[in-house]
Tab-separated table of C-alpha atoms in Angstrom:
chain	number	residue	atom	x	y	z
A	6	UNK	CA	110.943	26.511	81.019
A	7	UNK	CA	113.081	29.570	80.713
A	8	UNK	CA	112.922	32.636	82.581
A	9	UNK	CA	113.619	36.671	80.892
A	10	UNK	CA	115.267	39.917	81.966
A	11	UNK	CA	115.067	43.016	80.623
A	12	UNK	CA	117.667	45.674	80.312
A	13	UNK	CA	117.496	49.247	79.265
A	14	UNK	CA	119.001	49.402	76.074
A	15	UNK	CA	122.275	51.873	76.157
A	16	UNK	CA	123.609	51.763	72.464
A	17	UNK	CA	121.863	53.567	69.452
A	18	UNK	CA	119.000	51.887	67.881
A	19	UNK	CA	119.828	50.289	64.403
A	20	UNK	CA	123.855	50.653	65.953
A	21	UNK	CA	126.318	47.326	64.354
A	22	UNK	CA	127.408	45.118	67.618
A	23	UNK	CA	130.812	46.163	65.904
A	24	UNK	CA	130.585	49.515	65.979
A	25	UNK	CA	131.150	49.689	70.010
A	26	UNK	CA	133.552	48.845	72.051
A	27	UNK	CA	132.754	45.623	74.918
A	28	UNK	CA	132.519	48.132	77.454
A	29	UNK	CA	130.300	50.255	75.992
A	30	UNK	CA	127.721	47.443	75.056
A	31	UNK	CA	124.895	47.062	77.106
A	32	UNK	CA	125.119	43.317	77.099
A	33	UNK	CA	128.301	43.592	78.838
A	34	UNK	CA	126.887	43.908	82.333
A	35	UNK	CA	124.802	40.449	81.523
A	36	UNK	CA	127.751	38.743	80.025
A	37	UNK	CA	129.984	39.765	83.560
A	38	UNK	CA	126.719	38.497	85.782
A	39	UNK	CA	126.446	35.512	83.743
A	40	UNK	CA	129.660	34.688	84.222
A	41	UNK	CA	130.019	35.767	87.638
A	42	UNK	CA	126.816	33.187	88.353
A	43	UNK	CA	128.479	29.951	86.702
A	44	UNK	CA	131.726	30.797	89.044
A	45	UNK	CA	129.629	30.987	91.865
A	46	UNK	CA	128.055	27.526	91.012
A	47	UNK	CA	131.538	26.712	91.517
A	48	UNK	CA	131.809	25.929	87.275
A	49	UNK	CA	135.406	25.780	86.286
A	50	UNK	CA	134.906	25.884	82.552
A	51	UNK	CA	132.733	27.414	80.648
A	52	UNK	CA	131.767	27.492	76.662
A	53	UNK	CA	130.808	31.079	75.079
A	54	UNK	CA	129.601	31.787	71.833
A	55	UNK	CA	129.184	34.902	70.144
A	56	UNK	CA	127.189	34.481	67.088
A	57	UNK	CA	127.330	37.988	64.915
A	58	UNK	CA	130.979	38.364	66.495
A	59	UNK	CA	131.898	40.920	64.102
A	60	UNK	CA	135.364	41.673	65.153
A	61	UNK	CA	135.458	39.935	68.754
A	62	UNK	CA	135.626	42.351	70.801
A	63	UNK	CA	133.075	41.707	72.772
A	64	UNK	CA	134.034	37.774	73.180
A	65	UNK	CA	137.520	38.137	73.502
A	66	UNK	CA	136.733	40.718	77.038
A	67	UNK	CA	134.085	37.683	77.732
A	68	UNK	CA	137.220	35.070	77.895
A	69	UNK	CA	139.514	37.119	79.221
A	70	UNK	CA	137.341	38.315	82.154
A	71	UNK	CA	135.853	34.670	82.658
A	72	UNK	CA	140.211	33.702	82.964
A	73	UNK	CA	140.163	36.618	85.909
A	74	UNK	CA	137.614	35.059	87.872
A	75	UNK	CA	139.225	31.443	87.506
A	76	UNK	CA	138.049	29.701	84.529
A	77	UNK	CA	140.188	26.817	83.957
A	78	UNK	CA	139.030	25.858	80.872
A	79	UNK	CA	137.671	28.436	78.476
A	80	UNK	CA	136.141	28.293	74.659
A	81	UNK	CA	135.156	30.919	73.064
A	82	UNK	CA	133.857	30.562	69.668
A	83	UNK	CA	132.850	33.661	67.172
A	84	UNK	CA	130.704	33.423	64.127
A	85	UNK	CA	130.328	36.564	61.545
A	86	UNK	CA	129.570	36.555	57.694
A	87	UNK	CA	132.401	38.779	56.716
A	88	UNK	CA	135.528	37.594	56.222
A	89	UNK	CA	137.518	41.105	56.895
A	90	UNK	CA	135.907	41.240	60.146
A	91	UNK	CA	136.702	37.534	60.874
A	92	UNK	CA	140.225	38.635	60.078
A	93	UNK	CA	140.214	40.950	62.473
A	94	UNK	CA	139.399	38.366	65.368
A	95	UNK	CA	141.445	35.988	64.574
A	96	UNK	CA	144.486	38.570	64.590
A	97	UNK	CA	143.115	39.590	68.159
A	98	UNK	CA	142.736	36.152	69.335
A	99	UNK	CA	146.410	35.245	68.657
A	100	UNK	CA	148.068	37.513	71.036
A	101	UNK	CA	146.557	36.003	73.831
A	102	UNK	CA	148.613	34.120	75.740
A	103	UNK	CA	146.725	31.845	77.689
A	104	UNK	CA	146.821	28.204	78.090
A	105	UNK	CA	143.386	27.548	79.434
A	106	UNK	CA	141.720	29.919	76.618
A	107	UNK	CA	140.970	27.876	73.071
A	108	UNK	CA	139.173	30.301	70.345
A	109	UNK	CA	137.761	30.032	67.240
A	110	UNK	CA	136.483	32.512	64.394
A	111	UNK	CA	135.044	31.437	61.500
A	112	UNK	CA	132.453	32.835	58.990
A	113	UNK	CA	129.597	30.348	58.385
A	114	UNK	CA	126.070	30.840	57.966
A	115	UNK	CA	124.544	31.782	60.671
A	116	UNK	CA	121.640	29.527	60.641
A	117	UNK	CA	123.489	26.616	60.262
A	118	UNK	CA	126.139	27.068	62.926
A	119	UNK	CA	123.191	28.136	65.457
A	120	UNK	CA	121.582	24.614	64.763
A	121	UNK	CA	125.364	22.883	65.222
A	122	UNK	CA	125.490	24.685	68.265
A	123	UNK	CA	121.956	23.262	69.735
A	124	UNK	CA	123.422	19.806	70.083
A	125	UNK	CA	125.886	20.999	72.672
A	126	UNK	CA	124.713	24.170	73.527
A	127	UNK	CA	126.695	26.465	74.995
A	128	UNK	CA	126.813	27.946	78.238
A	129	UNK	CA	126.188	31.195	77.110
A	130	UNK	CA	125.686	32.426	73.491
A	131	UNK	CA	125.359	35.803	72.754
A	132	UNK	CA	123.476	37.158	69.285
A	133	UNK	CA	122.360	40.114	67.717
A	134	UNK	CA	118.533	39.317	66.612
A	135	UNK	CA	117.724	42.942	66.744
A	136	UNK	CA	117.326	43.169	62.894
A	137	UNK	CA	114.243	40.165	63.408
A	138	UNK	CA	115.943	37.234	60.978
A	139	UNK	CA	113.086	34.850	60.228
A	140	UNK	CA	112.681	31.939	61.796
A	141	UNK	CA	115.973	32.665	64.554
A	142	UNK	CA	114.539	32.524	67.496
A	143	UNK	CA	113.963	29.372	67.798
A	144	UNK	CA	117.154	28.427	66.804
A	145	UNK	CA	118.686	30.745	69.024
A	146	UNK	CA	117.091	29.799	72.459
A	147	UNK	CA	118.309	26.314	71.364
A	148	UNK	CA	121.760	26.975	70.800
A	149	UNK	CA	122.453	28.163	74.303
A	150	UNK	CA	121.849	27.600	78.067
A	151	UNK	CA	122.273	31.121	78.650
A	152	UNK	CA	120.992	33.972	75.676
A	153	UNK	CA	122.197	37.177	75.406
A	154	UNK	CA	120.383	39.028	73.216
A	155	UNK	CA	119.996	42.440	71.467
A	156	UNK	CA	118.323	44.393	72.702
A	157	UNK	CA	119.729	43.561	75.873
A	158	UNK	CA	117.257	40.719	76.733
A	159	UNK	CA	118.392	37.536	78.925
A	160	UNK	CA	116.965	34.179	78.910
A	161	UNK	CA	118.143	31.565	81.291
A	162	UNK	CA	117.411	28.076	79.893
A	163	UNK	CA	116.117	26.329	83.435
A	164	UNK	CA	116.881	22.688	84.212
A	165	UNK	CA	113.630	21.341	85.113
């Protein structure tokens, strides 16, 4: 059973995810709540993946802001198609200095790492389906407890 939100959609229609900065994307209020939620559930680690990364930015404020509210044990994992941009995150990833925050960036098909991820899905996975990839949707509910979605749509996978 899952359950959807709606959000008003803040960044240009047809805009790349890479093209704005984490604070300016209107899935960043979802990403803080979600977060905020699993803390309050009294969750001390917590599994994020960005699938369409394109540079990180957006993941990178995700692990860094889950670390301020007291993650213990944080993995973030980005997925993109082009290798410059994949470049890009990795270089941001390694100047953090963090113990409890393990990231990966890697291009792979995105198809493919969406059904890897649906055998441990993770806690919350954000995507860009805006463009209306065949056949993703499925694979994209499956691949995460939480979905963040563009447009800005949430859906919470419920534990029956």
């Amino acid at each position: 059973m899952s359950v959807s939100h709606s959000l008003q959609s803040r960044r240009r229609p047809n805009a790349p995810a890479t093209a704005t900065r984490p604070e300016h994307d209107d899935r960043w209020p979802a990403v803080a709540a979600a977060l905020s939620e699993l803390r309050l559930a009294k969750r001390r680690s917590v599994r994020i993946v960005d699938a369409d990364c394109g540079a990180g930015t957006l993941l990178l404020r995700a692990v860094r802001h889950a670390r301020s509210l007291g993650f213990t044990a944080i993995e973030g994992r980005g997925i993109d198609g082009a290798p410059a941009l994949i470049g890009r995150a990795r270089a941001a990833a390694a100047r953090l200095d963090d113990p409890a925050i393990g990231m990966t960036f890697e291009m792979a098909d995105l198809r493919a790492a969406l059904t890897e991820e649906a055998e441990f899905p993770a806690d919350i996975l954000l995507c860009d389906n805006s463009a209306g990839r065949a056949g993703l949707s499925a694979a994209i509910a499956a691949a995460g407890r939480v979905v963040i979605d563009h447009p800005a749509t949430i859906a919470r996978a419920v534990a029956a």
